[in-house]
mmCIF file of C-alpha atoms in Angstrom:
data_model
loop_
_atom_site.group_PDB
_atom_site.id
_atom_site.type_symbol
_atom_site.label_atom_id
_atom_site.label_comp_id
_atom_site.label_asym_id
_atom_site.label_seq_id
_atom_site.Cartn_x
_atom_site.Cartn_y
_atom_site.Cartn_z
ATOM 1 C CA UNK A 1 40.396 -21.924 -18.088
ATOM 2 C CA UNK A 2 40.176 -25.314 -16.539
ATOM 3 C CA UNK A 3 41.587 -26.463 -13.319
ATOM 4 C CA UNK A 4 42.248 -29.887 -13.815
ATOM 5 C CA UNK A 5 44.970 -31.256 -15.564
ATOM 6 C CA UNK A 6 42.832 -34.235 -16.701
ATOM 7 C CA UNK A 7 40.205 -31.892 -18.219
ATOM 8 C CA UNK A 8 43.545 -29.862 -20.591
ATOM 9 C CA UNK A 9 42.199 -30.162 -24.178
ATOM 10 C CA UNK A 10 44.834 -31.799 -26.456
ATOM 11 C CA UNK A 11 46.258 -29.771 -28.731
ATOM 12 C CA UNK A 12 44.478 -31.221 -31.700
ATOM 13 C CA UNK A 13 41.239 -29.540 -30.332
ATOM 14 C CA UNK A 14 42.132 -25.895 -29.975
ATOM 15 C CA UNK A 15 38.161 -25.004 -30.476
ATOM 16 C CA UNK A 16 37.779 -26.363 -26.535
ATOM 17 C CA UNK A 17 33.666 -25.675 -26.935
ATOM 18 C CA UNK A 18 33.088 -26.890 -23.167
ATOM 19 C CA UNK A 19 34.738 -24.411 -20.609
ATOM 20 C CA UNK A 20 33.005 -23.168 -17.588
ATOM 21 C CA UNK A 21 30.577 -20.613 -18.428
ATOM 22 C CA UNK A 22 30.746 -17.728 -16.156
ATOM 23 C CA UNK A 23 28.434 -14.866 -17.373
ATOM 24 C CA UNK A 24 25.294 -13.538 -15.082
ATOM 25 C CA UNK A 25 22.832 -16.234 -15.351
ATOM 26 C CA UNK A 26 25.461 -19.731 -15.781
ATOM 27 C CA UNK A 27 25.046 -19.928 -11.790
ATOM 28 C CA UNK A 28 27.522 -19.488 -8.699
ATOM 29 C CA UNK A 29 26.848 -16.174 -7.811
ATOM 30 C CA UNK A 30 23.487 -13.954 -6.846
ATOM 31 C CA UNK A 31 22.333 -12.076 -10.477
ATOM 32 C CA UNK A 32 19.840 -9.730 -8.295
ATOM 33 C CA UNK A 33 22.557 -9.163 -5.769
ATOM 34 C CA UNK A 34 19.909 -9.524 -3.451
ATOM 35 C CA UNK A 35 19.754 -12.007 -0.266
ATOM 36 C CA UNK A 36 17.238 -15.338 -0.526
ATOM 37 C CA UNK A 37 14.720 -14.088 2.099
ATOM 38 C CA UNK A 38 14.394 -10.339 0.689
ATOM 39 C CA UNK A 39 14.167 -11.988 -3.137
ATOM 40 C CA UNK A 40 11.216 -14.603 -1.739
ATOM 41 C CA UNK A 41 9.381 -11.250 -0.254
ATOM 42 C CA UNK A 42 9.902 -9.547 -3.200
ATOM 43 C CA UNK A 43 8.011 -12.363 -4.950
ATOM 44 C CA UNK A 44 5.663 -12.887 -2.038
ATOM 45 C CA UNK A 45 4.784 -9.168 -2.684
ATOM 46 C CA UNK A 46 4.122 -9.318 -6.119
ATOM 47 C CA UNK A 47 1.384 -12.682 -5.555
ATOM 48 C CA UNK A 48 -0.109 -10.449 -3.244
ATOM 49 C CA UNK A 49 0.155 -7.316 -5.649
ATOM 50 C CA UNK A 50 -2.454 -9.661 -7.560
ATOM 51 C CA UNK A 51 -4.574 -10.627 -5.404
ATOM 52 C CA UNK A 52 -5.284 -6.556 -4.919
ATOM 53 C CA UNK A 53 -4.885 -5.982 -8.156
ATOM 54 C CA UNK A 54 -8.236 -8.722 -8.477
ATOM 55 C CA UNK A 55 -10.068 -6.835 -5.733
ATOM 56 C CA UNK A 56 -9.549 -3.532 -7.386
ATOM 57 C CA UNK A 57 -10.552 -4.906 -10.952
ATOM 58 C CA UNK A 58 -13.718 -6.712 -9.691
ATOM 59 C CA UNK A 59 -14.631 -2.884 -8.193
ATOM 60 C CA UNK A 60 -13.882 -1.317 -11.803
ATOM 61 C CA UNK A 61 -15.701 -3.807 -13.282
ATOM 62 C CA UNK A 62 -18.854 -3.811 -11.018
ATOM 63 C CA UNK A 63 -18.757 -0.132 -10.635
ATOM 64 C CA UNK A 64 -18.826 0.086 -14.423
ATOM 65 C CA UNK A 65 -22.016 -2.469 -14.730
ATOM 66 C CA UNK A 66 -23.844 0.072 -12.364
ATOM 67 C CA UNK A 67 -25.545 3.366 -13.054
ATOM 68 C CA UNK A 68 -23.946 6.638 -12.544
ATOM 69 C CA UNK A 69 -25.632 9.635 -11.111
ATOM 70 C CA UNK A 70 -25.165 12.436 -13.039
ATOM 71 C CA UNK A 71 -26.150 15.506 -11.452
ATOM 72 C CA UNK A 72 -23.706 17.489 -9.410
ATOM 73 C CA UNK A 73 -23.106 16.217 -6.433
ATOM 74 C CA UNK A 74 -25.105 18.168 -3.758
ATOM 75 C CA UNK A 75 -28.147 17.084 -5.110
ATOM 76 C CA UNK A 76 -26.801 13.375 -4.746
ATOM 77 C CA UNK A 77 -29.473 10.959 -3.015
ATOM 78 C CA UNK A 78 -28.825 7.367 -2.002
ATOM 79 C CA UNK A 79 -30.247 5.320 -4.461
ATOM 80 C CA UNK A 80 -29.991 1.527 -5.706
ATOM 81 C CA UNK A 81 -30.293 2.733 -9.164
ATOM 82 C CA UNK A 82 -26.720 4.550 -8.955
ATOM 83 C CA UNK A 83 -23.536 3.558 -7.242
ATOM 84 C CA UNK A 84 -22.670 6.679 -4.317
ATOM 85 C CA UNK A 85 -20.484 9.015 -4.156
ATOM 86 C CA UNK A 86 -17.760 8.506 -1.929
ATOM 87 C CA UNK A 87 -17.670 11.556 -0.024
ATOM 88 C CA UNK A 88 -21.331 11.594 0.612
ATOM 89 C CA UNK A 89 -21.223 8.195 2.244
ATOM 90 C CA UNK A 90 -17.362 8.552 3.978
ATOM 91 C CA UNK A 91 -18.105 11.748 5.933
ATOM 92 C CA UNK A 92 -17.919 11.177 10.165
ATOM 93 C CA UNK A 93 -15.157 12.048 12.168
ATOM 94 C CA UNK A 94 -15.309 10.205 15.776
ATOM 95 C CA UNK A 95 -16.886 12.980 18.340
ATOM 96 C CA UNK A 96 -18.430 14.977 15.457
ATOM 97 C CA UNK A 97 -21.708 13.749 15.129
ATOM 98 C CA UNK A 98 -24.023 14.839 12.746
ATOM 99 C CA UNK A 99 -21.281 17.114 10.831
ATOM 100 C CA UNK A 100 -20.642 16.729 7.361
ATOM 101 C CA UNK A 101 -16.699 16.299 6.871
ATOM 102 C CA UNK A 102 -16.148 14.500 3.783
ATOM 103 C CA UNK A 103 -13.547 11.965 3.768
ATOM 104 C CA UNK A 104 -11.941 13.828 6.799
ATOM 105 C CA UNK A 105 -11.885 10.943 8.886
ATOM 106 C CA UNK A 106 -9.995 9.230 6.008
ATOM 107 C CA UNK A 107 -7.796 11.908 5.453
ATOM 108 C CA UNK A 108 -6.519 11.207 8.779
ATOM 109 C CA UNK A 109 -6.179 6.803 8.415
ATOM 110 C CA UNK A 110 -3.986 7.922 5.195
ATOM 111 C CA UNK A 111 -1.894 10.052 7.238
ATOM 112 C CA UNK A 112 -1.366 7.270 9.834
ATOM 113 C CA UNK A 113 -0.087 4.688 7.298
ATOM 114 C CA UNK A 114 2.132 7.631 5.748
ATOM 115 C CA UNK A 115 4.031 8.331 8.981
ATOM 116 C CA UNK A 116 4.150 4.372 9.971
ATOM 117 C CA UNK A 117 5.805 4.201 6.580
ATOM 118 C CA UNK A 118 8.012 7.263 7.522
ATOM 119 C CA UNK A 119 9.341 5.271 10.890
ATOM 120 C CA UNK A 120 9.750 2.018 9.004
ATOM 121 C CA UNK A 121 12.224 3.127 6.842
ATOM 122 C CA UNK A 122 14.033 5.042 9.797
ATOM 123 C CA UNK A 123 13.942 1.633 11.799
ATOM 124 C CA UNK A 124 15.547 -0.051 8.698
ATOM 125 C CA UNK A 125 17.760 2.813 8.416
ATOM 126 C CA UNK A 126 19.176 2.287 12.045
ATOM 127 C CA UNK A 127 19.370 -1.307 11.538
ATOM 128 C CA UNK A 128 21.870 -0.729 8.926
ATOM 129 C CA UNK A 129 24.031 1.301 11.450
ATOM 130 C CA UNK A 130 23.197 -1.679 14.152
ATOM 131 C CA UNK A 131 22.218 0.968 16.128
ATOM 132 C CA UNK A 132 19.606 -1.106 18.450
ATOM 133 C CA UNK A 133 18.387 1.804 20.808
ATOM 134 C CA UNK A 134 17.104 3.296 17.617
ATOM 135 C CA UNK A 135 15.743 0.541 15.927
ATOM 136 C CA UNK A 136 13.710 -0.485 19.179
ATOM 137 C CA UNK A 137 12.483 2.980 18.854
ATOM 138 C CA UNK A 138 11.359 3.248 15.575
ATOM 139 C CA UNK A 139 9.368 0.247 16.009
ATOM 140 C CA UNK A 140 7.681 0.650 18.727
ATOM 141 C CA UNK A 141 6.456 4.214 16.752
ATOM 142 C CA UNK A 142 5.536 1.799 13.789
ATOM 143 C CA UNK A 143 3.676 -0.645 15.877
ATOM 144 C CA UNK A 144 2.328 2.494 17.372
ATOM 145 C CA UNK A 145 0.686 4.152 14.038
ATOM 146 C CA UNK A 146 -0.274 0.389 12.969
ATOM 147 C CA UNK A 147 -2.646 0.083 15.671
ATOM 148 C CA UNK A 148 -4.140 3.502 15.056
ATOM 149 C CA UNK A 149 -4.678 2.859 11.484
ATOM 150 C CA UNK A 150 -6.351 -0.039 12.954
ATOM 151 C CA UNK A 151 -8.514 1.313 15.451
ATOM 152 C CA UNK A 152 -9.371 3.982 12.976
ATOM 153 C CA UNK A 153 -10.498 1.371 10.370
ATOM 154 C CA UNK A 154 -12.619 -0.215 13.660
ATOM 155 C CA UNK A 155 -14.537 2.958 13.959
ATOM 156 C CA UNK A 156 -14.988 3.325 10.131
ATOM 157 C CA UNK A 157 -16.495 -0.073 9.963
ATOM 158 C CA UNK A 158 -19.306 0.337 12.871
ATOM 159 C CA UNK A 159 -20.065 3.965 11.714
ATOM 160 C CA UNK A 160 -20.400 2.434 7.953
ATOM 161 C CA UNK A 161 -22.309 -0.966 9.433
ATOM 162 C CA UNK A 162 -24.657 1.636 11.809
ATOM 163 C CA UNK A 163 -25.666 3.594 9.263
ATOM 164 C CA UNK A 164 -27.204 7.336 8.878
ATOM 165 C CA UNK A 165 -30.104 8.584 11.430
ATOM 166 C CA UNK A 166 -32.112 8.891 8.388
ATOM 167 C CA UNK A 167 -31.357 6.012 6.871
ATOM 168 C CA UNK A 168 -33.253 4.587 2.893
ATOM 169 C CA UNK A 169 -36.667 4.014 2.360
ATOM 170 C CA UNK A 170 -37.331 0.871 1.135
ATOM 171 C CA UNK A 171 -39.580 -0.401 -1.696
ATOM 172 C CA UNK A 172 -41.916 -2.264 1.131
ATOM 173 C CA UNK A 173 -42.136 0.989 3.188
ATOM 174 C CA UNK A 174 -39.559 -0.191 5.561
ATOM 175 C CA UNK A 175 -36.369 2.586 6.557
ATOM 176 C CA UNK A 176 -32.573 0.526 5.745
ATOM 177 C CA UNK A 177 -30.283 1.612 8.418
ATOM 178 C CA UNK A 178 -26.291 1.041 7.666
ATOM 179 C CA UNK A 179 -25.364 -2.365 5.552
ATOM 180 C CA UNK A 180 -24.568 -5.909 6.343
ATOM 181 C CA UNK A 181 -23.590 -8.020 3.108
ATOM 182 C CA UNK A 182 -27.246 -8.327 2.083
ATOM 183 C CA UNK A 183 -28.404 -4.716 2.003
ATOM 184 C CA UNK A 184 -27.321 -1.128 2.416
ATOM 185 C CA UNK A 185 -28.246 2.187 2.399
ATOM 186 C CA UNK A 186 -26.333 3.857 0.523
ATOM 187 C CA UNK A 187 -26.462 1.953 -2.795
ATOM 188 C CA UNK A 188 -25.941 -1.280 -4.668
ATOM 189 C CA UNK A 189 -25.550 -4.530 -2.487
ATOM 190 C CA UNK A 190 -22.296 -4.823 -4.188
ATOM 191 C CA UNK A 191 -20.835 -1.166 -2.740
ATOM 192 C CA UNK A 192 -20.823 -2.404 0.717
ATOM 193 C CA UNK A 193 -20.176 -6.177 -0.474
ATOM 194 C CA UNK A 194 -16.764 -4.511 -1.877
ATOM 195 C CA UNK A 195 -16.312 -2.184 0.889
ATOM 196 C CA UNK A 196 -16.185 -4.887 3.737
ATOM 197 C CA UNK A 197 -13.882 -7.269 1.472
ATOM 198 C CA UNK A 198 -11.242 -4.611 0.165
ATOM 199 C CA UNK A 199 -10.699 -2.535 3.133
ATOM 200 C CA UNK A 200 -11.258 -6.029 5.500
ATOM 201 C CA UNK A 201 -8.553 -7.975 3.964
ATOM 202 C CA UNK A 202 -6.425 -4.485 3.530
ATOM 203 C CA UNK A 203 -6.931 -4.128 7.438
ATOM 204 C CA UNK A 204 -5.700 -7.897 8.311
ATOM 205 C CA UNK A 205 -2.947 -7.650 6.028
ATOM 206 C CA UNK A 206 -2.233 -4.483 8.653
ATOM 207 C CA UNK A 207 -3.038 -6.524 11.675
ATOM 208 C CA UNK A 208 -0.206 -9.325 10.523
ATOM 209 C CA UNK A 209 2.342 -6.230 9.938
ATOM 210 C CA UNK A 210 1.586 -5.278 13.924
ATOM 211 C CA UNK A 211 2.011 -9.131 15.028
ATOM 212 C CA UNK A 212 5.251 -9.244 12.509
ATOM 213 C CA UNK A 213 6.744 -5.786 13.752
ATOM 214 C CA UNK A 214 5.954 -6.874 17.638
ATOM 215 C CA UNK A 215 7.479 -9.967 17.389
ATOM 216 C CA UNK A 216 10.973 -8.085 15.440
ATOM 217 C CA UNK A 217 10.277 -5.564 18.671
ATOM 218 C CA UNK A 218 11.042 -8.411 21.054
ATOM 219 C CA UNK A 219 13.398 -10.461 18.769
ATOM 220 C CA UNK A 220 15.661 -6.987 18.453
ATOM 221 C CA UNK A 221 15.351 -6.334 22.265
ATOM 222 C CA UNK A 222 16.711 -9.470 22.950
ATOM 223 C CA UNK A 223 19.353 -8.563 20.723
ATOM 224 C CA UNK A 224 18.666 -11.694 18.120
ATOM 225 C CA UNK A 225 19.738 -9.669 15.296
ATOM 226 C CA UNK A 226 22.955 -7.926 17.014
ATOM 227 C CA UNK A 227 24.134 -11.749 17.959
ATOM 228 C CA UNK A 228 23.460 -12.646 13.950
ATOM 229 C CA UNK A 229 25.505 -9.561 12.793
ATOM 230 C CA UNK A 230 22.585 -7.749 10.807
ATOM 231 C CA UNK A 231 19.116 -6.083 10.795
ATOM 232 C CA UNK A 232 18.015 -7.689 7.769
ATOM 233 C CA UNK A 233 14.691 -9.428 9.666
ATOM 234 C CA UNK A 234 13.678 -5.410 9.741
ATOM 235 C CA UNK A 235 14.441 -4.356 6.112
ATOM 236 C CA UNK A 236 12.043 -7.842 5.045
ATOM 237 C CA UNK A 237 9.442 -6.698 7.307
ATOM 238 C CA UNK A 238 9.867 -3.156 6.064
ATOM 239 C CA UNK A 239 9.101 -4.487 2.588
ATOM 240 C CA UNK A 240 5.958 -5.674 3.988
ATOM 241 C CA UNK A 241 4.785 -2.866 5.836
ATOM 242 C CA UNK A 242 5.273 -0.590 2.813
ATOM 243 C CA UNK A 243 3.446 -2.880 0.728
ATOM 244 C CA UNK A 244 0.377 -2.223 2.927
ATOM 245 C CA UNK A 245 1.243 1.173 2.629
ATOM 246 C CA UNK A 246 1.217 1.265 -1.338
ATOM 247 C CA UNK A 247 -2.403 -0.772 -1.073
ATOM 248 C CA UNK A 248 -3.755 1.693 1.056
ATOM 249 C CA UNK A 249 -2.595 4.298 -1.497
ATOM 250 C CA UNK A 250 -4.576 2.499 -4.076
ATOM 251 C CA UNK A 251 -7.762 1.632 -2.242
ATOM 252 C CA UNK A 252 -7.887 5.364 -0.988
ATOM 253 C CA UNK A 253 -7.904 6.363 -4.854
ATOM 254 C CA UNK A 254 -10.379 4.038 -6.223
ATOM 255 C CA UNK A 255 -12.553 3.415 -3.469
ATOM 256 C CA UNK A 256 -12.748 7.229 -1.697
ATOM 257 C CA UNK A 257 -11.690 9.703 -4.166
ATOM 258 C CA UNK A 258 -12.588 8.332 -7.771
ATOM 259 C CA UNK B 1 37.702 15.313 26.475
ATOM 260 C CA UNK B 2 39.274 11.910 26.797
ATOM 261 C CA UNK B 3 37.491 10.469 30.274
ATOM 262 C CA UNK B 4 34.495 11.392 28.898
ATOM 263 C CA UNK B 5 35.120 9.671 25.587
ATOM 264 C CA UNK B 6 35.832 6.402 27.419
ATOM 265 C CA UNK B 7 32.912 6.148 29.779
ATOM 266 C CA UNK B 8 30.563 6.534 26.857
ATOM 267 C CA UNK B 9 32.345 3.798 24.517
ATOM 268 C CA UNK B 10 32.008 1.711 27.673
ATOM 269 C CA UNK B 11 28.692 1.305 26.820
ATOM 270 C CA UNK B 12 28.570 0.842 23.127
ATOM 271 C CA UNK B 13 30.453 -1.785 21.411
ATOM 272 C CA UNK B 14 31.471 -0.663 18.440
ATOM 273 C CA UNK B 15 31.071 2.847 16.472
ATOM 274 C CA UNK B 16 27.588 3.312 15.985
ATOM 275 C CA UNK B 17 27.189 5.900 12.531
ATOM 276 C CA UNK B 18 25.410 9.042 12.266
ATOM 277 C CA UNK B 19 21.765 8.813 11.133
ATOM 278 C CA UNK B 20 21.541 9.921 7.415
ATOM 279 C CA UNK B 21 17.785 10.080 7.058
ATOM 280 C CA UNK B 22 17.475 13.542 4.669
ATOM 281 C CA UNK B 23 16.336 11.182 1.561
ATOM 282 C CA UNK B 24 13.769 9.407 3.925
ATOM 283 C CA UNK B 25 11.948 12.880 4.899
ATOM 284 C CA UNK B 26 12.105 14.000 1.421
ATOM 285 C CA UNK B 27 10.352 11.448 0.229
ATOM 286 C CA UNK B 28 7.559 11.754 3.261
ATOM 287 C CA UNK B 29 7.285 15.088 2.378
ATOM 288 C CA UNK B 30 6.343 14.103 -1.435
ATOM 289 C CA UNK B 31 3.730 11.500 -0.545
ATOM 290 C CA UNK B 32 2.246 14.308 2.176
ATOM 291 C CA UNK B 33 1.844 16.978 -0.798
ATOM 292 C CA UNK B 34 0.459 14.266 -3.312
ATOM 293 C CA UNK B 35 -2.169 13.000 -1.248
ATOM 294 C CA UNK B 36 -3.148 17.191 -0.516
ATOM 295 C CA UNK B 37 -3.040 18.072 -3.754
ATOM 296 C CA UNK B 38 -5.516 15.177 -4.310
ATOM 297 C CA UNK B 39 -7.498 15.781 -1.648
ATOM 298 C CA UNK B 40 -7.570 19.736 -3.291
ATOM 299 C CA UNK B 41 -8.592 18.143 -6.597
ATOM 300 C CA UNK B 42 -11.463 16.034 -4.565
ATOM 301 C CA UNK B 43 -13.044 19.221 -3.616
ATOM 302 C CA UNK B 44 -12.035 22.216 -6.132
ATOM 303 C CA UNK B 45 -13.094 19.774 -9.442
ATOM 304 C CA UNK B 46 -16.661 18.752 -8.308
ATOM 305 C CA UNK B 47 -18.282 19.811 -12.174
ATOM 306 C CA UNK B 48 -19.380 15.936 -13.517
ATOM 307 C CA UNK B 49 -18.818 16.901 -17.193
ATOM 308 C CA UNK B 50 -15.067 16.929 -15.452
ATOM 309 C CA UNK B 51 -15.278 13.435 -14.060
ATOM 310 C CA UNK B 52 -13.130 11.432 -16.455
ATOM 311 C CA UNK B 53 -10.293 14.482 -16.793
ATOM 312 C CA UNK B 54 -10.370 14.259 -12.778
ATOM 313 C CA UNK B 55 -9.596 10.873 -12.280
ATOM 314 C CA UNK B 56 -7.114 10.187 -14.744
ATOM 315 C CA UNK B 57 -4.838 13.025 -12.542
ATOM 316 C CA UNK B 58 -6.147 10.869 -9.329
ATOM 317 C CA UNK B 59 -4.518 7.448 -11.249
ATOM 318 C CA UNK B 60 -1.526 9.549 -12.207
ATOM 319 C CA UNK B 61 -1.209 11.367 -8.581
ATOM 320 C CA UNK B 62 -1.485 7.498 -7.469
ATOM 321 C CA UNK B 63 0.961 6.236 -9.665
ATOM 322 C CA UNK B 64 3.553 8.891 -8.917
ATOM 323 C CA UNK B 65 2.891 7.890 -4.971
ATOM 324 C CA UNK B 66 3.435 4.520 -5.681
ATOM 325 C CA UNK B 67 6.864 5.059 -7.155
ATOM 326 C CA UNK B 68 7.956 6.899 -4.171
ATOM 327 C CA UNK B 69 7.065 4.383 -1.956
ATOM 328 C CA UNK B 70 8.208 1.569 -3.770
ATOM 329 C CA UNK B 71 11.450 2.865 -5.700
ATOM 330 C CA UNK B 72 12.548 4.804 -2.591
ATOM 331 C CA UNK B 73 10.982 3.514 0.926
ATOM 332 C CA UNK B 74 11.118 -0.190 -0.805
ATOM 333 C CA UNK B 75 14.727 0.560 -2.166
ATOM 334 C CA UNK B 76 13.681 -0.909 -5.638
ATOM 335 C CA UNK B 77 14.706 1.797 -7.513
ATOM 336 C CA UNK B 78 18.260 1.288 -5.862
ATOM 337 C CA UNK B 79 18.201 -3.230 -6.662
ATOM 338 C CA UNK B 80 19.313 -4.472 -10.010
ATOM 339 C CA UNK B 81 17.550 -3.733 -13.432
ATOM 340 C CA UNK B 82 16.881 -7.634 -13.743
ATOM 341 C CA UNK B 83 15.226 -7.297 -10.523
ATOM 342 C CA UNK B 84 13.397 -4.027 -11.317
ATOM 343 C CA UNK B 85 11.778 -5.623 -14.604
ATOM 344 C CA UNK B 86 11.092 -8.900 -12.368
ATOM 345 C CA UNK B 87 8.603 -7.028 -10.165
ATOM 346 C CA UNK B 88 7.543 -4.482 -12.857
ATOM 347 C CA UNK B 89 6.682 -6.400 -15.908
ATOM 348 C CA UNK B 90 4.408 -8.489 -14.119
ATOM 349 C CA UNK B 91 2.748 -5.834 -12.155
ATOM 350 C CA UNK B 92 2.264 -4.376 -15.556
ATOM 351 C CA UNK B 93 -0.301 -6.663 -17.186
ATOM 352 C CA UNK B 94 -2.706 -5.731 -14.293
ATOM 353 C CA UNK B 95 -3.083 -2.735 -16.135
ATOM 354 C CA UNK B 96 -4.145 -4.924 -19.053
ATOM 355 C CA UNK B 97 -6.340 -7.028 -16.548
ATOM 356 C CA UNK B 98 -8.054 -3.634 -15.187
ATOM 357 C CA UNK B 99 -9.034 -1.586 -18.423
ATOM 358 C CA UNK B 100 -10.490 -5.461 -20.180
ATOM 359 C CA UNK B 101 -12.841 -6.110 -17.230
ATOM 360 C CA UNK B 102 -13.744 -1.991 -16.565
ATOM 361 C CA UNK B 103 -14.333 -2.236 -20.431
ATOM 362 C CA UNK B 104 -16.405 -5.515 -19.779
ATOM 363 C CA UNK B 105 -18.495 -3.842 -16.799
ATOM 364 C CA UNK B 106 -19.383 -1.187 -19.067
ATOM 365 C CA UNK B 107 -20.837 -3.531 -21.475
ATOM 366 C CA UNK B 108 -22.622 -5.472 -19.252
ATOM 367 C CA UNK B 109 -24.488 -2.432 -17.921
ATOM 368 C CA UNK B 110 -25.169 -0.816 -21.088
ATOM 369 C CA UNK B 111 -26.628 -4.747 -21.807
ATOM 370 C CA UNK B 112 -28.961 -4.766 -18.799
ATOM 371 C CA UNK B 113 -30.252 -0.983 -18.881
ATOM 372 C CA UNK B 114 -31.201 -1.673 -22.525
ATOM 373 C CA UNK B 115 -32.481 -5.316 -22.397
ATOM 374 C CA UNK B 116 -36.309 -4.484 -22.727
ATOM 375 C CA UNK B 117 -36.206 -1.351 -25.180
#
């Protein structure tokens, strides 16, 4: 087992107890067969898996401490007494005012992220072929659907801060138009409070994937990663994006649909 | 045949492969039908006394999505079991973390609507 002459156990000692340990986890080789940078956003992920994970909680847990209103749903009101009902406060579609399509609008955001997802993994794909045409492509559709998500999420957040035509009559007589982080109309201070900080730091987690995928845009088309032999810049990025993706997936369960 | 093979690999150094993206449409095609079916469920299942059976198929619907997208899209179903369990296990005490503090918020409610009867 040993190299060195000067290391040969005598012959006395034939139980030689300290040879060079080569199994899995003794060191010199990769046990997750995976390269640095992908391992360190695999772990980068999973830090940011919690903070989510505490965003989500903290709306269990508050939703939980509030009322629930529990007649059937189209004889819902807004009320401070009992957190809303999703649908009844999600339901504009940009152009449509004044119609009632529930959770259309977000339907169509969830869509957006699904396809973006869709031509990630097909830019990744074609960087594993080097095939640059394709992966400047695929991109550029990513980068593409990012900023729709985002300008989607833009309109949800001024037709949620402007509020209903109707609006909440207050205790003092006074009529509550949309929310700010103070008050809203459509229920506890906490349901917008949540609203603005879940979907908020969901939608700059989306704006850094855009910066990150336009700089790999420019970095491919100047053929960076053809020079360096490998696409692997787009498969860490990937990882990214599709993170977003899987949050999205989340907050569109618990905070629309549940 | 020959001419026109050699003016084209002019231009591209080196055998670019066919695209094999079947497996990446497939699983597009999963997440689309998950997130209708939900969407169905969002609108068929509107009785409250139905509320809790409802969303525990929403958290399983999500859960299934979320294996698609990571196991497949995130290739972590295709990395090495020690890796697998590295992500997973710690993702899984969240799960802990989110029925203590739903269980908690629950309490505290039931506390304040009660504190004066």
């Amino acid at each position: 087992m040993a190299h060195s002459t000067t290391l040969e156990p005598t012959a006395a000692t034939t139980t030689y107890t300290d040879a060079p340990r080569t199994g899995t986890w003794d060191g010199g080789n990769e046990p997750f067969k995976a390269s640095y940078g992908k391992l360190m956003m695999w772990f980068f992920l999973l830090s940011d898996a919690f903070t989510f994970g505490a965003f989500l909680t903290a709306y269990g847990m508050i939703r939980h401490k509030h009322g629930v209103f529990t007649g059937t749903a189209d004889k819902f009101f807004f009320s401070t007494a009992h957190w809303p009902i999703p649908e009844k406060v999600f339901n504009g579609f940009p152009g449509l005012h004044g119609m009632d399509l529930p959770l259309a609008f977000v339907a169509l955001m969830t869509m957006i992220l699904i396809f973006s997802s869709v031509t990630m993994v097909l830019a990744v794909e074609a960087g594993h072929r080097m095939d640059k045409a394709d992966v400047q492509k695929w991109l550029l559709w990513t980068i593409l659907f990012g900023a729709m998500f985002l300008s989607s999420q833009a309109w949800e957040w001024s037709h949620f801060i402007g509020g209903s035509e109707k609006g909440l009559l207050m205790a003092d007589g006074s009529v509550m138009h949309g929310a700010n982080l103070a008050t809203n109309e459509y229920g506890p201070p906490l349901f917008a409070d949540l609203f603005f900080f879940i979907t908020g730091f969901h939608g700059t987690h989306v704006f850094s994937g855009v910066c990150l995928l336009v700089w790999c845009f420019i970095a491919t088309t100047n053929g960076t990663f053809e020079k360096r032999g490998h696409y692997e810049m787009v498969e860490k990025i990937g990882l990214y994006w599709h993170f977003v993706d899987l949050v999205w997936v989340f907050v569109f369960t618990f905070f629309y649909l549940v | 045949m020959s001419a026109h093979a050699t003016t084209e690999h002019a231009y591209v150094p080196g055998e670019i492969a066919k695209p094999n993206t079947g497996w990446i449409w497939k699983t597009f095609w999963v997440l689309v039908i998950i997130t209708a079916v939900e969407f169905a469920i969002a609108f068929a299942m509107t009785n409250p006394e139905l509320r809790t059976f409802r969303n525990s198929i929403f958290i399983v619907l999500t859960i299934l999505k979320a294996f698609f997208i990571v196991g497949e899209f995130m290739h972590l179903k295709h990395e090495t079991k020690s890796l697998i369990w590295t992500i997973l296990i710690p993702t899984a005490l969240l799960v802990w973390l989110v029925v203590a503090l739903v269980t908690e918020g629950s309490s505290i409610g039931e506390t304040l609507a009660h504190m004066f009867s």
